[in-house]
Tab-separated table of C-alpha atoms in Angstrom:
chain	number	residue	atom	x	y	z
A	1	MET	CA	53.867	179.138	43.525
A	2	GLN	CA	54.642	177.491	46.171
A	3	GLY	CA	57.914	178.791	47.374
A	4	VAL	CA	58.181	181.712	45.574
A	5	ALA	CA	58.209	185.275	47.442
A	6	PHE	CA	57.834	187.943	45.439
A	7	ARG	CA	59.181	191.319	47.129
A	8	GLY	CA	56.892	193.781	46.318
A	9	GLY	CA	54.175	191.594	47.159
A	10	LEU	CA	51.114	190.372	45.562
A	11	ARG	CA	47.832	192.075	43.518
A	12	ALA	CA	44.114	190.547	44.449
A	13	ASP	CA	44.882	187.935	41.538
A	14	GLY	CA	47.536	186.684	43.345
A	15	LEU	CA	50.198	187.465	41.282
A	16	PRO	CA	53.422	189.655	41.656
A	17	ALA	CA	51.959	193.613	42.382
A	18	ALA	CA	55.501	194.462	40.521
A	19	LEU	CA	53.507	193.742	36.839
A	20	ASN	CA	51.565	197.046	37.694
A	21	ASP	CA	54.879	198.997	38.730
A	22	PRO	CA	54.317	202.864	36.764
A	23	ARG	CA	57.696	203.187	35.952
A	24	ARG	CA	58.270	199.267	34.919
A	25	LEU	CA	54.920	200.007	32.499
A	26	ALA	CA	56.663	203.784	30.801
A	27	ALA	CA	59.552	201.081	30.354
A	28	VAL	CA	58.204	198.865	28.413
A	29	ALA	CA	55.527	200.939	26.278
A	30	ALA	CA	59.080	203.123	25.493
A	31	THR	CA	60.593	200.083	23.654
A	32	GLY	CA	57.547	200.791	20.696
A	33	LEU	CA	58.221	196.975	20.411
A	34	LEU	CA	54.640	196.020	21.808
A	35	ASP	CA	52.095	194.786	19.024
A	36	THR	CA	54.859	194.853	16.175
A	37	GLY	CA	55.720	191.657	13.685
A	38	PRO	CA	59.081	190.010	14.236
A	39	GLU	CA	62.480	191.338	13.012
A	40	PRO	CA	65.287	189.538	11.893
A	41	GLU	CA	67.667	191.356	14.795
A	42	PHE	CA	65.138	189.478	17.389
A	43	GLU	CA	64.517	186.117	15.685
A	44	ASP	CA	68.168	185.337	15.090
A	45	LEU	CA	68.737	185.757	18.835
A	46	ALA	CA	66.113	183.291	19.698
A	47	ALA	CA	66.769	180.920	17.481
A	48	LEU	CA	70.310	180.741	18.894
A	49	ALA	CA	68.731	180.345	22.173
A	50	GLY	CA	67.230	177.397	21.112
A	51	ALA	CA	69.944	175.648	19.044
A	52	VAL	CA	71.851	176.253	22.424
A	53	THR	CA	69.780	174.767	25.010
A	54	GLY	CA	68.130	172.166	22.454
A	55	CYS	CA	64.875	173.471	23.074
A	56	SER	CA	61.950	173.706	20.557
A	57	ARG	CA	60.835	176.538	21.382
A	58	ALA	CA	62.593	179.900	22.039
A	59	PHE	CA	60.722	183.196	23.178
A	60	ILE	CA	61.545	187.048	23.095
A	61	THR	CA	58.729	188.514	25.300
A	62	LEU	CA	57.791	192.158	26.736
A	63	VAL	CA	55.430	191.854	29.886
A	64	ASP	CA	52.993	194.574	30.688
A	65	GLU	CA	50.520	194.344	33.385
A	66	ARG	CA	47.762	191.664	31.602
A	67	ARG	CA	49.747	190.148	28.998
A	68	SER	CA	52.995	188.319	27.752
A	69	PHE	CA	53.724	189.358	24.075
A	70	TRP	CA	56.089	187.802	22.014
A	71	LYS	CA	58.188	189.579	20.067
A	72	SER	CA	60.140	186.852	18.560
A	73	CYS	CA	58.228	182.810	19.179
A	74	VAL	CA	60.484	180.662	17.736
A	75	GLY	CA	59.062	177.120	17.106
A	76	VAL	CA	55.527	178.764	17.609
A	77	ASP	CA	53.862	178.631	14.164
A	78	ILE	CA	52.124	182.093	14.698
A	79	THR	CA	52.602	184.966	11.999
A	80	GLU	CA	49.229	187.120	12.866
A	81	ILE	CA	50.176	189.651	15.977
A	82	ALA	CA	47.336	188.961	17.573
A	83	GLY	CA	48.009	185.558	18.557
A	84	ARG	CA	51.609	186.454	19.619
A	85	GLN	CA	50.991	186.754	23.174
A	86	ASN	CA	49.153	185.153	25.902
A	87	PRO	CA	47.515	186.498	29.459
A	88	VAL	CA	50.027	186.852	31.779
A	89	ARG	CA	48.486	184.501	34.516
A	90	GLU	CA	49.445	181.845	31.630
A	91	SER	CA	52.870	182.967	31.292
A	92	PHE	CA	56.061	182.430	33.317
A	93	CYS	CA	57.348	185.589	32.561
A	94	TYR	CA	55.678	187.238	35.506
A	95	PHE	CA	58.157	184.954	37.858
A	96	LEU	CA	60.830	187.295	36.380
A	97	VAL	CA	58.488	190.563	36.817
A	98	GLY	CA	58.005	189.296	40.524
A	99	LEU	CA	61.396	188.639	40.946
A	100	ASP	CA	62.707	191.958	40.531
A	101	GLY	CA	64.881	190.151	37.638
A	102	GLU	CA	66.221	187.417	39.929
A	103	PRO	CA	66.305	184.394	36.533
A	104	PHE	CA	64.146	181.579	36.705
A	105	ALA	CA	64.547	177.596	35.555
A	106	VAL	CA	62.466	175.062	36.703
A	107	GLU	CA	64.224	171.681	35.289
A	108	ASP	CA	60.572	169.715	35.949
A	109	ALA	CA	57.715	172.147	35.508
A	110	ALA	CA	55.237	169.023	36.302
A	111	THR	CA	56.592	168.842	39.599
A	112	ASP	CA	58.513	171.355	40.854
A	113	PRO	CA	56.098	172.854	43.842
A	114	ARG	CA	56.584	176.448	41.886
A	115	THR	CA	55.087	175.769	39.189
A	116	ARG	CA	52.922	172.485	38.899
A	117	ASP	CA	49.569	174.303	39.479
A	118	HIS	CA	50.850	176.654	36.736
A	119	PRO	CA	47.729	177.125	33.950
A	120	SER	CA	49.793	176.450	31.286
A	121	VAL	CA	52.279	173.481	32.072
A	122	GLN	CA	49.489	170.723	30.838
A	123	PRO	CA	48.393	173.049	27.382
A	124	MET	CA	51.476	174.746	26.382
A	125	LYS	CA	53.341	170.899	27.065
A	126	ILE	CA	56.302	172.717	29.333
A	127	GLY	CA	58.347	170.174	30.761
A	128	ALA	CA	61.349	172.845	31.677
A	129	TRP	CA	61.303	176.192	31.451
A	130	ALA	CA	64.136	178.973	31.794
A	131	GLY	CA	64.314	182.579	31.677
A	132	TYR	CA	66.559	185.450	32.025
A	133	PRO	CA	65.325	189.493	31.972
A	134	ILE	CA	65.002	191.596	29.542
A	135	LEU	CA	65.878	194.903	31.286
A	136	GLY	CA	65.335	198.473	30.472
A	137	PRO	CA	67.745	201.790	31.046
A	138	GLY	CA	66.996	201.968	34.556
A	139	GLY	CA	67.331	198.262	35.173
A	140	GLU	CA	63.059	198.116	34.861
A	141	VAL	CA	62.266	194.436	33.944
A	142	LEU	CA	61.158	194.301	30.427
A	143	GLY	CA	60.039	190.795	29.736
A	144	SER	CA	62.406	187.730	28.878
A	145	MET	CA	64.566	185.464	27.145
A	146	CYS	CA	63.442	182.120	27.821
A	147	VAL	CA	63.173	178.720	26.392
A	148	ILE	CA	60.637	175.845	26.654
A	149	ASP	CA	61.527	171.750	26.279
A	150	ASP	CA	58.730	169.309	26.069
A	151	ARG	CA	60.343	167.083	28.298
A	152	PRO	CA	62.374	167.964	31.790
A	153	HIS	CA	65.875	169.481	30.941
A	154	ALA	CA	68.391	169.375	33.690
A	155	TRP	CA	70.029	173.198	32.581
A	156	ARG	CA	73.442	172.946	32.158
A	157	PRO	CA	75.523	175.999	33.405
A	158	THR	CA	76.991	177.139	30.155
A	159	GLU	CA	73.248	176.923	28.728
A	160	LEU	CA	72.332	179.061	31.789
A	161	ALA	CA	74.921	181.331	31.097
A	162	THR	CA	74.339	181.465	27.077
A	163	LEU	CA	70.925	182.130	27.607
A	164	ALA	CA	71.892	185.455	30.478
A	165	THR	CA	74.104	186.937	27.567
A	166	LEU	CA	71.599	186.455	24.755
A	167	ALA	CA	68.848	188.560	27.115
A	168	ARG	CA	71.427	191.220	27.943
A	169	ALA	CA	71.988	190.954	23.974
A	170	VAL	CA	68.420	191.768	23.467
A	171	GLY	CA	68.422	194.196	26.275
A	172	ASN	CA	71.063	196.129	24.370
A	173	GLU	CA	69.352	196.206	21.151
A	174	ILE	CA	65.871	197.174	22.655
A	175	ASN	CA	67.756	199.945	24.860
A	176	LEU	CA	70.041	201.493	21.940
A	177	ARG	CA	66.331	201.875	20.363
A	178	THR	CA	64.550	203.462	22.909
A	179	SER	CA	67.884	205.561	23.289
A	180	LEU	CA	67.524	206.464	19.437
A	181	GLU	CA	64.228	207.179	19.349
A	182	THR	CA	64.314	209.883	22.731
A	183	ALA	CA	67.451	211.660	21.359
A	184	ARG	CA	65.449	211.427	17.837
A	185	THR	CA	62.439	213.239	19.711
A	186	ALA	CA	64.544	215.931	22.103
A	187	LEU	CA	66.400	216.736	18.660
A	188	ALA	CA	63.191	217.718	17.211
A	189	ALA	CA	62.041	219.227	20.000
A	190	THR	CA	65.511	221.728	20.352
A	191	THR	CA	65.018	222.793	16.346
A	192	ASP	CA	61.732	223.819	17.063
A	193	LEU	CA	63.282	225.600	19.903
A	194	VAL	CA	65.922	226.663	18.109
A	195	ARG	CA	63.913	228.349	15.309
A	196	SER	CA	61.388	229.814	17.505
A	197	LEU	CA	64.324	232.037	19.312
A	198	GLN	CA	65.974	232.198	15.333
A	199	ASP	CA	62.624	233.761	14.650
A	200	SER	CA	62.734	235.980	17.497
A	201	PHE	CA	66.061	238.098	15.873
A	202	LEU	CA	63.696	238.848	12.851
A	203	PRO	CA	60.758	240.798	11.991
A	204	PRO	CA	57.739	238.594	11.199
A	205	VAL	CA	56.887	241.229	8.873
A	206	LEU	CA	59.144	244.214	7.477
A	207	PRO	CA	57.721	247.589	7.992
A	208	THR	CA	55.891	249.080	4.755
A	209	VAL	CA	57.960	251.786	3.557
A	210	SER	CA	56.524	254.971	1.589
A	211	GLY	CA	58.310	255.025	-1.632
A	212	LEU	CA	60.222	252.053	-1.488
A	213	ASP	CA	59.687	248.067	-2.452
A	214	ALA	CA	61.370	245.579	0.420
A	215	ALA	CA	61.601	241.802	0.719
A	216	ALA	CA	63.870	239.644	3.393
A	217	SER	CA	64.660	235.953	3.450
A	218	TYR	CA	66.359	233.821	6.126
A	219	THR	CA	67.670	229.921	5.398
A	220	PRO	CA	68.604	228.047	8.193
A	221	ALA	CA	71.968	226.091	8.197
A	222	ASP	CA	71.426	222.342	8.389
A	223	GLY	CA	72.075	221.034	11.847
A	224	GLY	CA	69.176	222.492	13.946
A	225	MET	CA	71.688	225.018	15.752
A	226	VAL	CA	71.420	228.447	16.317
A	227	VAL	CA	73.462	230.320	14.905
A	228	GLY	CA	74.005	234.484	14.928
A	229	ASP	CA	72.656	235.879	11.370
A	230	PHE	CA	69.918	238.783	11.571
A	231	TYR	CA	68.431	241.164	9.497
A	232	ASP	CA	66.083	244.316	10.899
A	233	LEU	CA	64.331	246.801	9.152
A	234	PHE	CA	62.878	249.800	11.381
A	235	GLN	CA	61.804	253.526	11.492
A	236	ALA	CA	64.469	255.252	13.631
A	237	ARG	CA	62.854	258.697	13.845
A	238	GLY	CA	60.971	261.075	12.033
A	239	PRO	CA	61.878	260.890	7.920
A	240	TRP	CA	64.175	258.420	8.891
A	241	TRP	CA	64.698	254.430	8.533
A	242	CYS	CA	67.448	251.579	9.155
A	243	ALA	CA	68.197	248.724	7.716
A	244	THR	CA	70.556	246.369	9.062
A	245	MET	CA	72.392	242.762	8.614
A	246	GLY	CA	74.431	240.822	11.194
A	247	ASP	CA	76.319	237.492	11.772
A	248	VAL	CA	77.697	236.682	15.184
A	249	CYS	CA	80.886	233.999	14.882
A	250	GLY	CA	79.729	230.585	16.235
A	251	LYS	CA	76.667	228.508	17.254
A	252	GLY	CA	74.318	227.770	20.177
A	253	PRO	CA	73.226	229.803	23.054
A	254	GLU	CA	75.914	232.028	23.776
A	255	ALA	CA	75.978	232.867	19.777
A	256	ALA	CA	72.247	233.948	20.381
A	257	LYS	CA	72.709	236.172	23.472
A	258	VAL	CA	75.099	238.154	21.184
A	259	THR	CA	72.313	238.081	18.361
A	260	ALA	CA	69.609	239.870	20.800
A	261	LEU	CA	72.585	241.954	22.139
A	262	ALA	CA	73.258	243.465	18.980
A	263	ARG	CA	69.719	243.260	17.420
A	264	TYR	CA	68.256	245.703	20.386
A	265	THR	CA	71.100	247.736	21.159
A	266	LEU	CA	71.223	248.670	17.015
A	267	ARG	CA	67.274	249.767	17.357
A	268	ALA	CA	68.594	251.405	20.484
A	269	GLN	CA	70.949	253.569	19.220
A	270	ALA	CA	69.990	254.264	15.964
A	271	THR	CA	67.163	256.705	17.551
A	272	GLN	CA	69.662	258.533	18.960
A	273	HIS	CA	72.566	258.694	16.206
A	274	LEU	CA	71.601	259.103	12.198
A	275	SER	CA	75.571	258.298	11.239
A	276	PRO	CA	75.466	254.143	11.308
A	277	ALA	CA	79.353	254.335	12.120
A	278	VAL	CA	78.400	255.915	15.590
A	279	VAL	CA	75.505	253.424	15.772
A	280	LEU	CA	78.202	250.220	15.295
A	281	ASP	CA	80.878	251.998	17.532
A	282	HIS	CA	78.625	252.185	20.539
A	283	LEU	CA	77.753	248.190	19.503
A	284	ASN	CA	81.007	247.241	19.850
A	285	SER	CA	81.069	248.823	23.387
A	286	ALA	CA	78.068	247.385	24.442
A	287	LEU	CA	79.555	243.553	23.010
A	288	LEU	CA	83.066	244.708	25.059
A	289	ASP	CA	81.140	245.598	28.389
A	290	GLN	CA	78.945	242.346	28.268
A	291	ARG	CA	81.952	240.409	27.781
A	292	THR	CA	80.691	238.011	24.998
A	293	ASP	CA	83.199	235.268	25.855
A	294	GLY	CA	85.016	236.210	22.855
A	295	ARG	CA	82.794	236.113	20.159
A	296	PHE	CA	82.656	238.459	17.290
A	297	LEU	CA	80.292	240.273	15.154
A	298	THR	CA	79.884	241.565	11.554
A	299	ALA	CA	77.277	244.386	10.584
A	300	VAL	CA	76.073	246.034	8.030
A	301	HIS	CA	74.001	249.378	9.058
A	302	ALA	CA	72.055	251.546	6.563
A	303	THR	CA	70.649	255.305	7.753
A	304	PHE	CA	68.405	256.346	4.724
A	305	ARG	CA	64.995	258.340	3.811
A	306	THR	CA	63.109	258.522	0.704
A	307	THR	CA	63.024	261.252	-1.095
A	308	ALA	CA	60.616	262.906	-4.114
A	309	THR	CA	63.834	261.238	-6.613
A	310	GLY	CA	64.116	258.054	-5.055
A	311	VAL	CA	66.216	257.175	-1.522
A	312	SER	CA	69.150	258.885	-0.296
A	313	GLY	CA	71.629	257.696	3.401
A	314	ARG	CA	74.749	256.428	4.735
A	315	LEU	CA	76.053	252.798	5.070
A	316	CYS	CA	78.237	251.412	6.818
A	317	THR	CA	79.986	248.110	7.095
A	318	ALA	CA	82.065	246.315	10.127
A	319	GLY	CA	83.986	243.360	9.081
A	320	HIS	CA	81.037	242.334	6.872
A	321	PRO	CA	80.798	241.536	3.212
A	322	PRO	CA	79.695	245.287	1.429
A	323	ALA	CA	76.353	246.106	0.038
A	324	LEU	CA	75.343	245.430	-4.036
A	325	ILE	CA	73.322	247.894	-5.748
A	326	LEU	CA	71.667	246.816	-8.625
A	327	ARG	CA	71.327	249.830	-10.875
A	328	ALA	CA	68.258	250.756	-12.975
A	329	ASP	CA	70.040	249.929	-15.948
A	330	GLY	CA	71.377	246.745	-15.044
A	331	ARG	CA	74.803	247.385	-13.554
A	332	VAL	CA	75.763	246.042	-10.349
A	333	GLN	CA	78.454	247.840	-7.839
A	334	GLU	CA	79.710	247.438	-4.603
A	335	SER	CA	78.782	249.900	-1.432
A	336	GLY	CA	80.750	250.451	1.672
A	337	ARG	CA	84.380	250.466	3.255
A	338	ARG	CA	84.985	247.337	4.961
A	339	GLY	CA	85.704	248.411	8.719
A	340	SER	CA	86.448	246.854	11.891
A	341	LEU	CA	84.841	243.398	13.487
A	342	LEU	CA	83.079	244.377	16.544
A	343	GLY	CA	83.334	242.783	20.192
A	344	VAL	CA	87.096	242.310	19.331
A	345	LEU	CA	89.023	245.817	20.701
A	346	PRO	CA	87.703	249.101	21.924
A	347	ASP	CA	89.270	251.107	19.002
A	348	VAL	CA	87.261	250.613	16.119
A	349	HIS	CA	87.698	251.794	12.080
A	350	LEU	CA	84.247	252.577	10.773
A	351	THR	CA	83.380	254.632	7.888
A	352	ASP	CA	80.002	256.162	6.559
A	353	VAL	CA	79.530	255.808	3.004
A	354	ARG	CA	76.758	257.462	1.226
A	355	PHE	CA	74.693	256.066	-1.263
A	356	ARG	CA	71.529	256.813	-3.570
A	357	LEU	CA	68.884	254.590	-5.164
A	358	ALA	CA	67.137	255.907	-8.236
A	359	PRO	CA	63.708	254.447	-9.654
A	360	GLY	CA	64.904	251.088	-10.874
A	361	ASP	CA	67.493	250.863	-8.031
A	362	THR	CA	68.171	248.070	-5.405
A	363	LEU	CA	69.718	247.675	-2.651
A	364	LEU	CA	71.397	244.251	-1.348
A	365	LEU	CA	72.695	242.999	1.989
A	366	TYR	CA	73.233	239.696	2.454
A	367	THR	CA	75.975	237.746	5.203
A	368	ASP	CA	78.206	235.417	4.270
A	369	GLY	CA	76.427	232.082	4.178
A	370	ALA	CA	75.654	233.623	0.418
A	371	THR	CA	78.836	234.081	-0.919
A	372	GLU	CA	80.020	230.950	0.761
A	373	ALA	CA	77.480	228.276	-0.091
A	374	ARG	CA	78.708	225.079	-1.742
A	375	PRO	CA	77.593	221.789	-2.356
A	376	ARG	CA	76.932	218.838	0.128
A	377	PRO	CA	79.950	217.038	1.353
A	378	ILE	CA	79.333	213.811	-0.432
A	379	VAL	CA	82.611	212.634	-1.627
A	380	PRO	CA	85.727	213.173	0.717
A	381	GLY	CA	88.015	215.267	-1.564
A	382	ALA	CA	85.994	216.177	-4.319
A	383	PRO	CA	85.859	219.723	-4.943
A	384	ARG	CA	83.319	221.905	-3.221
A	385	PRO	CA	83.594	225.722	-4.723
A	386	LEU	CA	82.093	228.170	-2.879
A	387	PHE	CA	79.447	230.690	-4.355
A	388	GLY	CA	81.912	233.378	-4.056
A	389	GLU	CA	80.844	237.057	-4.501
A	390	GLU	CA	81.314	237.283	-8.643
A	391	ASN	CA	78.057	235.124	-9.090
A	392	LEU	CA	76.283	236.705	-6.060
A	393	ALA	CA	77.131	239.842	-8.007
A	394	ALA	CA	75.977	237.875	-11.024
A	395	ALA	CA	73.135	236.242	-9.902
A	396	LEU	CA	72.062	239.727	-8.576
A	397	ALA	CA	72.619	241.629	-12.019
A	398	ALA	CA	70.296	238.684	-13.805
A	399	CYS	CA	67.171	240.567	-11.502
A	400	HIS	CA	67.068	243.525	-13.693
A	401	GLY	CA	63.757	244.361	-13.581
A	402	MET	CA	62.263	242.902	-10.358
A	403	ASP	CA	60.827	243.852	-7.654
A	404	ALA	CA	62.293	243.137	-4.691
A	405	PRO	CA	60.341	239.963	-3.250
A	406	SER	CA	61.499	238.791	-6.558
A	407	VAL	CA	65.261	239.522	-6.725
A	408	VAL	CA	65.325	237.660	-2.979
A	409	GLN	CA	63.189	234.843	-4.546
A	410	ARG	CA	65.734	234.592	-7.287
A	411	ILE	CA	68.826	234.547	-5.486
A	412	GLY	CA	67.652	232.152	-3.151
A	413	ARG	CA	66.932	229.666	-5.930
A	414	VAL	CA	70.408	230.448	-7.303
A	415	LEU	CA	72.125	229.715	-4.495
A	416	ASP	CA	69.960	226.598	-3.741
A	417	ASP	CA	70.812	225.406	-6.688
A	418	HIS	CA	74.473	225.808	-6.547
A	419	SER	CA	74.428	223.813	-2.927
A	420	GLY	CA	72.474	221.248	-3.867
A	421	GLY	CA	69.702	222.132	-1.298
A	422	TRP	CA	72.276	221.942	1.521
A	423	ALA	CA	73.188	224.918	3.994
A	424	SER	CA	76.725	225.237	5.514
A	425	ASP	CA	75.797	227.927	7.285
A	426	ASP	CA	72.434	230.465	7.688
A	427	THR	CA	71.910	232.966	4.578
A	428	ALA	CA	69.821	236.294	5.192
A	429	LEU	CA	68.758	238.471	2.399
A	430	LEU	CA	67.455	242.180	2.209
A	431	ALA	CA	66.523	243.676	-0.637
A	432	LEU	CA	65.452	247.443	-0.922
A	433	ARG	CA	64.027	248.966	-4.250
A	434	VAL	CA	62.897	252.319	-5.073
A	435	PRO	CA	60.062	251.233	-7.978
A	436	PRO	CA	60.195	252.823	-11.761
A	437	ARG	CA	58.236	255.710	-12.128
A	438	ALA	CA	54.677	254.807	-13.642
A	439	ALA	CA	55.574	256.272	-18.178
A	440	GLY	CA	55.057	260.198	-18.386
A	441	LEU	CA	55.464	260.797	-14.535
């Protein structure tokens, strides 16, 4: 290696210290290409390098601290991965690493003072060698695009320029793959975080309400962004219980902030006021006080207690779809008078509506993800009908005689069938049912 000054100095074995640079080694490992088989994208580029330069051998290599791995080795008949490599000492590629990414070329390897003592010149019949670095996203030297001629070779400028271009093409391909994998990993982590955040808005287990059968479900929208659907079932005070459901417009962290504010405000206010309209009015004030960046909220809130004959309560809807009641005789009725959206104006119009559930009756609260469910967009312009309120009522009617968990499961399956397993919006369902009385009671 006479006449070669490696910028980072030498290791104890006389090879460039840059081979052991942790940042470079991490970038090499991040490619995911070490110990992998040939791929057309790299084979084609290596073959082109050999054809342009007239060399019988062309390599695309990845170099760690101990070896040069041949991702592509045109002109070398080795198919087993274990054989597609050589010790780094026996590779010319360490020149590129030690020279911090500068190209390296010799026209007569046997006489050039930089390479004449190299251990591979004679065994590998290296007459001439030219290589350009393959660079990682941070400029790290991952390896080389190189060609070997069996005889001395006076490299023409056009050959070297083409070799440089092909090395950049290899680097771009590798870096694109690395970026995509990083994005996938980040998306998976973000999705997990989003779902954890979303789960924090939902009770892990619905509480047991004496004399009532309750069940809920939450189906997240495709896409991984946290959105604003939430539901809750909790004891307000004494015999009074509350069921609530809401939907914040928009997605992402800002929507999550509004969802958290709404859920905890509702719980706090429900302990002070038995009127759902008053509770939602206080929530509207809280949203305006927090100046939630123009985001609004729809909600339905019910306060109820169980009685000897079933359930008696009041509910209020604020820009939210009406609740549905499946009567024991199979009829489906709407309950609630649609009031103002929350978080928009200081003065809202909200109305409490009384409801009763007799034995065998079921109250269903839902978000508009149910009525607005539609098939996945596959063919541009193809019809994608909304599920709609009438179909939801019909799906509920078909649940006649079912307990609350079965109601929620069946409606979920119907929605899934309509949309083909694709969800354009989050969908929350909450069913409260008074069990039918046993015969003779």
